[in-house]
Coordinates of C-alpha atoms in Angstrom, one line a residue:
M136 CA 47.2 -64.7 204.4
T137 CA 48.6 -62.8 207.4
T138 CA 52.5 -62.8 207.1
P139 CA 53.9 -64.0 210.4
P140 CA 56.4 -61.5 212.2
P141 CA 60.1 -61.8 211.8
P142 CA 62.4 -63.1 214.5
R143 CA 63.1 -60.5 217.1
R144 CA 66.6 -60.6 216.4
T145 CA 68.5 -61.9 213.1
L146 CA 72.2 -62.1 212.3
L147 CA 72.8 -61.7 208.6
V148 CA 76.2 -63.6 208.0
G149 CA 78.0 -62.4 204.8
F150 CA 76.1 -59.1 204.2
G151 CA 76.0 -58.7 200.2
K152 CA 73.1 -58.0 198.0
L153 CA 71.0 -60.5 199.6
G154 CA 71.4 -59.3 203.2
T155 CA 71.2 -55.6 202.0
R156 CA 67.6 -56.5 200.6
L157 CA 66.5 -58.7 203.2
A158 CA 67.4 -56.6 206.1
P159 CA 64.8 -53.9 205.4
L160 CA 61.9 -56.3 205.2
L161 CA 63.0 -57.7 208.5
L162 CA 63.4 -54.1 210.1
A163 CA 60.2 -52.9 208.7
D164 CA 58.2 -55.5 210.7
G165 CA 60.0 -54.5 213.8
G166 CA 62.8 -57.0 213.7
E167 CA 66.4 -56.3 214.8
V168 CA 69.0 -57.0 212.2
L169 CA 72.9 -57.4 212.7
A170 CA 75.2 -57.8 209.6
L171 CA 78.4 -59.8 210.2
R172 CA 80.9 -59.3 207.3
R173 CA 84.7 -59.2 206.8
S174 CA 84.5 -55.4 205.5
D175 CA 84.0 -52.4 207.9
G176 CA 81.9 -50.6 205.1
P177 CA 78.6 -48.7 205.7
V178 CA 75.5 -50.7 206.2
P179 CA 71.8 -49.7 205.8
D180 CA 70.1 -47.6 208.5
G181 CA 68.8 -49.5 211.4
V182 CA 71.4 -52.4 210.8
E183 CA 74.0 -53.2 213.4
A184 CA 77.1 -54.0 211.7
I185 CA 79.8 -56.4 213.1
S186 CA 83.2 -56.9 211.4
A187 CA 84.4 -60.5 211.8
D188 CA 86.8 -62.9 209.4
L189 CA 85.1 -66.4 209.7
T190 CA 88.2 -68.0 208.2
V191 CA 89.6 -67.9 211.7
P192 CA 88.2 -68.3 215.4
L193 CA 86.6 -65.1 216.4
T194 CA 88.4 -63.3 219.2
A195 CA 85.0 -62.1 220.8
P196 CA 81.8 -63.6 221.5
L197 CA 78.8 -62.6 219.2
P198 CA 75.4 -61.2 220.7
E199 CA 72.5 -64.0 221.1
V200 CA 70.2 -63.8 218.3
D201 CA 66.8 -65.6 217.4
A202 CA 67.9 -66.3 213.6
V203 CA 70.7 -66.5 211.3
V204 CA 70.9 -66.4 207.6
M205 CA 74.0 -67.6 206.0
T206 CA 75.0 -66.2 202.7
L207 CA 78.8 -66.9 202.5
P208 CA 80.5 -67.1 199.2
P209 CA 82.5 -70.3 198.6
G210 CA 86.1 -70.7 200.1
P211 CA 89.2 -72.0 198.4
D212 CA 88.9 -75.5 199.9
V213 CA 86.2 -78.0 200.4
S214 CA 86.1 -77.5 204.1
S215 CA 85.9 -73.9 204.0
Y216 CA 82.2 -73.6 204.5
R217 CA 82.7 -76.0 207.5
T218 CA 85.4 -74.2 208.9
A219 CA 83.5 -70.8 208.8
L220 CA 80.2 -72.4 210.3
A221 CA 82.2 -74.0 212.8
H222 CA 83.8 -70.8 214.0
L223 CA 80.3 -68.8 213.8
A224 CA 78.7 -71.6 216.1
A225 CA 81.6 -71.3 218.5
A226 CA 81.3 -67.6 218.9
L227 CA 77.5 -67.7 219.3
P228 CA 76.2 -68.0 223.0
A229 CA 73.4 -70.4 221.9
R230 CA 72.1 -72.0 218.9
P231 CA 69.4 -69.7 217.1
A232 CA 65.9 -71.1 216.9
R233 CA 65.8 -70.6 213.1
A234 CA 68.6 -70.7 210.6
V235 CA 68.8 -70.5 206.9
F236 CA 71.8 -71.5 204.8
V237 CA 71.8 -70.3 201.2
S238 CA 73.8 -72.9 199.1
S239 CA 73.3 -73.5 195.2
T240 CA 72.0 -75.8 192.9
G241 CA 75.8 -76.2 191.9
V242 CA 75.6 -79.1 194.5
F243 CA 74.6 -81.0 191.4
D244 CA 77.2 -81.3 188.8
G245 CA 78.4 -83.4 186.1
A246 CA 76.7 -84.3 182.7
G247 CA 73.3 -83.1 184.0
S248 CA 70.0 -84.7 183.2
S249 CA 66.5 -83.6 181.7
E250 CA 64.5 -85.4 184.4
P251 CA 63.3 -82.8 187.0
V252 CA 65.3 -82.8 190.1
T253 CA 63.2 -82.5 193.3
E254 CA 64.6 -81.8 196.8
R255 CA 64.4 -85.7 197.5
V256 CA 67.2 -86.4 194.9
E257 CA 70.6 -86.8 196.8
P258 CA 73.3 -84.9 195.0
V259 CA 76.4 -86.5 194.2
P260 CA 79.0 -83.8 193.5
T261 CA 82.0 -84.7 191.1
T262 CA 84.0 -81.3 191.5
D263 CA 85.4 -79.6 194.4
R264 CA 83.1 -76.6 194.2
G265 CA 80.2 -78.9 194.3
R266 CA 81.7 -81.0 197.2
G267 CA 82.3 -77.9 199.0
L268 CA 78.8 -76.6 198.8
R269 CA 77.4 -80.2 199.8
D270 CA 79.9 -80.2 202.9
G271 CA 78.7 -76.7 203.7
E272 CA 74.9 -77.6 203.7
K273 CA 75.7 -80.8 206.0
A274 CA 77.8 -78.6 208.4
A275 CA 74.7 -76.1 208.4
V276 CA 72.3 -78.8 209.4
E277 CA 74.7 -80.3 211.8
L278 CA 75.9 -77.1 213.7
F279 CA 72.6 -75.0 213.2
D280 CA 69.7 -77.5 212.2
A281 CA 69.4 -75.1 209.3
V282 CA 67.1 -74.8 206.4
V283 CA 68.9 -75.0 203.2
V284 CA 68.0 -73.1 200.1
R285 CA 69.4 -73.9 196.7
P286 CA 69.1 -71.0 194.2
A287 CA 69.8 -71.4 190.6
G288 CA 71.1 -68.6 188.4
I289 CA 70.3 -65.6 190.6
Y290 CA 69.7 -62.5 188.2
G291 CA 68.0 -59.0 188.6
P292 CA 69.2 -55.5 188.5
G293 CA 73.2 -55.5 189.1
R294 CA 73.1 -59.2 188.2
E295 CA 73.4 -58.8 184.3
F296 CA 76.1 -61.3 183.4
L297 CA 74.1 -62.9 180.7
L298 CA 72.9 -59.6 179.2
R299 CA 76.5 -58.6 178.9
K300 CA 77.3 -62.0 177.0
V301 CA 74.5 -61.2 174.7
R302 CA 75.5 -57.9 173.9
E303 CA 79.1 -59.1 173.3
G304 CA 77.9 -61.8 171.1
A305 CA 79.9 -64.2 173.0
P306 CA 79.2 -68.0 172.0
V307 CA 77.2 -70.1 174.4
T308 CA 76.1 -73.8 174.5
H309 CA 72.3 -73.4 173.3
R310 CA 71.4 -76.9 174.4
R311 CA 72.5 -76.2 178.0
R312 CA 69.5 -76.8 180.3
T313 CA 69.2 -73.6 182.5
N314 CA 67.2 -72.5 185.8
R315 CA 67.1 -69.1 187.3
I316 CA 65.6 -67.1 190.1
H317 CA 65.1 -63.3 190.3
E318 CA 66.8 -61.7 193.3
T319 CA 63.4 -60.4 194.4
D320 CA 61.9 -63.7 194.5
L321 CA 65.0 -65.3 196.3
V322 CA 64.6 -62.5 199.2
R323 CA 61.2 -63.0 199.7
I324 CA 61.8 -66.9 200.0
L325 CA 64.5 -66.2 202.8
D326 CA 62.2 -63.6 204.4
L327 CA 59.2 -66.3 204.6
L328 CA 61.6 -68.9 205.8
L329 CA 62.7 -67.1 208.6
R330 CA 59.0 -66.3 209.7
V331 CA 56.9 -69.4 209.1
P332 CA 56.4 -71.8 211.9
E333 CA 57.5 -75.2 210.0
P334 CA 59.5 -74.4 207.1
P335 CA 60.8 -77.2 204.6
A336 CA 64.3 -78.5 205.5
L337 CA 65.3 -78.1 201.9
V338 CA 64.1 -75.9 198.9
H339 CA 65.2 -75.6 195.4
A340 CA 64.8 -71.8 194.6
V341 CA 63.9 -71.6 191.1
D342 CA 61.1 -70.0 188.9
Q343 CA 58.7 -71.7 186.8
A344 CA 60.5 -71.6 183.5
P345 CA 63.5 -73.7 183.0
A346 CA 64.7 -73.6 179.7
P347 CA 67.5 -74.2 177.2
L348 CA 70.2 -71.4 177.4
G349 CA 69.5 -70.9 173.4
D350 CA 65.9 -69.9 174.0
V351 CA 67.0 -67.4 176.6
V352 CA 69.6 -65.6 174.8
A353 CA 67.3 -65.6 171.8
F354 CA 64.8 -63.8 173.8
L355 CA 67.3 -61.2 175.0
A356 CA 68.8 -60.7 171.6
D357 CA 65.4 -59.7 170.5
R358 CA 64.7 -57.6 173.3
L359 CA 68.0 -55.9 173.0
G360 CA 68.0 -55.5 169.2
V361 CA 71.2 -57.6 168.7
P362 CA 72.0 -61.0 166.7
V363 CA 71.8 -64.2 168.7
P364 CA 74.9 -65.2 170.2
P365 CA 76.3 -68.0 168.3
D366 CA 76.1 -71.8 169.4
D367 CA 79.5 -73.0 170.5
G368 CA 78.5 -76.6 169.6
G369 CA 78.4 -78.0 173.2
A370 CA 76.4 -80.8 174.1
A371 CA 73.4 -80.8 176.1
S372 CA 74.1 -80.5 179.7
G373 CA 72.7 -79.2 182.9
F374 CA 69.9 -80.1 185.1
V375 CA 66.0 -79.2 185.4
Y376 CA 65.0 -78.4 188.9
D377 CA 61.4 -78.8 190.3
G378 CA 60.4 -75.7 192.0
S379 CA 56.8 -77.1 193.3
L380 CA 57.7 -77.0 196.9
V381 CA 59.2 -73.4 197.0
H382 CA 56.2 -72.0 194.9
A383 CA 53.6 -73.6 197.0
V384 CA 55.5 -72.3 200.3
L385 CA 55.8 -68.5 198.8
G386 CA 52.4 -68.6 196.9
G387 CA 53.6 -67.5 193.8
L388 CA 56.4 -65.5 192.3
D389 CA 56.8 -62.0 191.2
Y390 CA 58.7 -63.1 188.4
P391 CA 57.7 -66.6 187.3
T392 CA 59.6 -66.7 184.1
Y393 CA 62.7 -65.3 182.7
E394 CA 60.9 -63.5 180.2
D395 CA 59.1 -61.5 183.0
G396 CA 62.3 -60.7 184.8
Y397 CA 64.5 -59.9 181.8
A398 CA 61.7 -57.9 180.0
E399 CA 61.7 -55.3 183.1
M400 CA 65.4 -55.3 183.1
T401 CA 65.6 -54.5 179.3
A402 CA 62.6 -52.0 179.3
P403 CA 63.5 -48.6 177.9
R404 CA 64.5 -46.1 180.6

């Protein structure tokens, strides 16, 4: 299948690891990329940097763009996302034709469930973090008609939190239900959602191997040659997310299971 071209000009808002990896894909196919972030550090070759703080109204208008990808970190308040996105919308001369908002499966919180959660399930968050994420999703749709992406447990090179926990032997809840997505596949998802003519309105960005945390740490311990971290005795919690939609859109993952991704990360160098 021929990959559609990228938008002519894309604004990446919150230019962190995802933006740094997404930009070269768009540039390689002839797209222009602008990066909006609070810092004024260097950006990759070919990327136009814009320094701005979206917690306050922008003092200068932004350039007109064809697409925007929002990968902002959570703020201190439930309304933080809405405030930032409102300031972004006010600074743009026109609504972009395509917008993607990166949220999190953290919009689902509470006791959890073993029943697979699809995109049709309405989240009812019970924490400020979850409520903030959900309000951010709603604001992104209201202001930009955005496609919403909910990643779960992003991992990959430079994202080695669980590997450190296993090496330290820190106790974990073995019965906690976990889901994850390799950063490479998440970037592929974002890239494709910018390009396809009719993207889904909402996708759960998860791989094909939801698993109890105990299974994952046991696999990692074996790969690292260390003891399996002890179980802290916590009750079963967490959700299982159905990724059928995003798998169909993407046509397959580079890292369909945590074994695939972590095997590469723990391979001898």
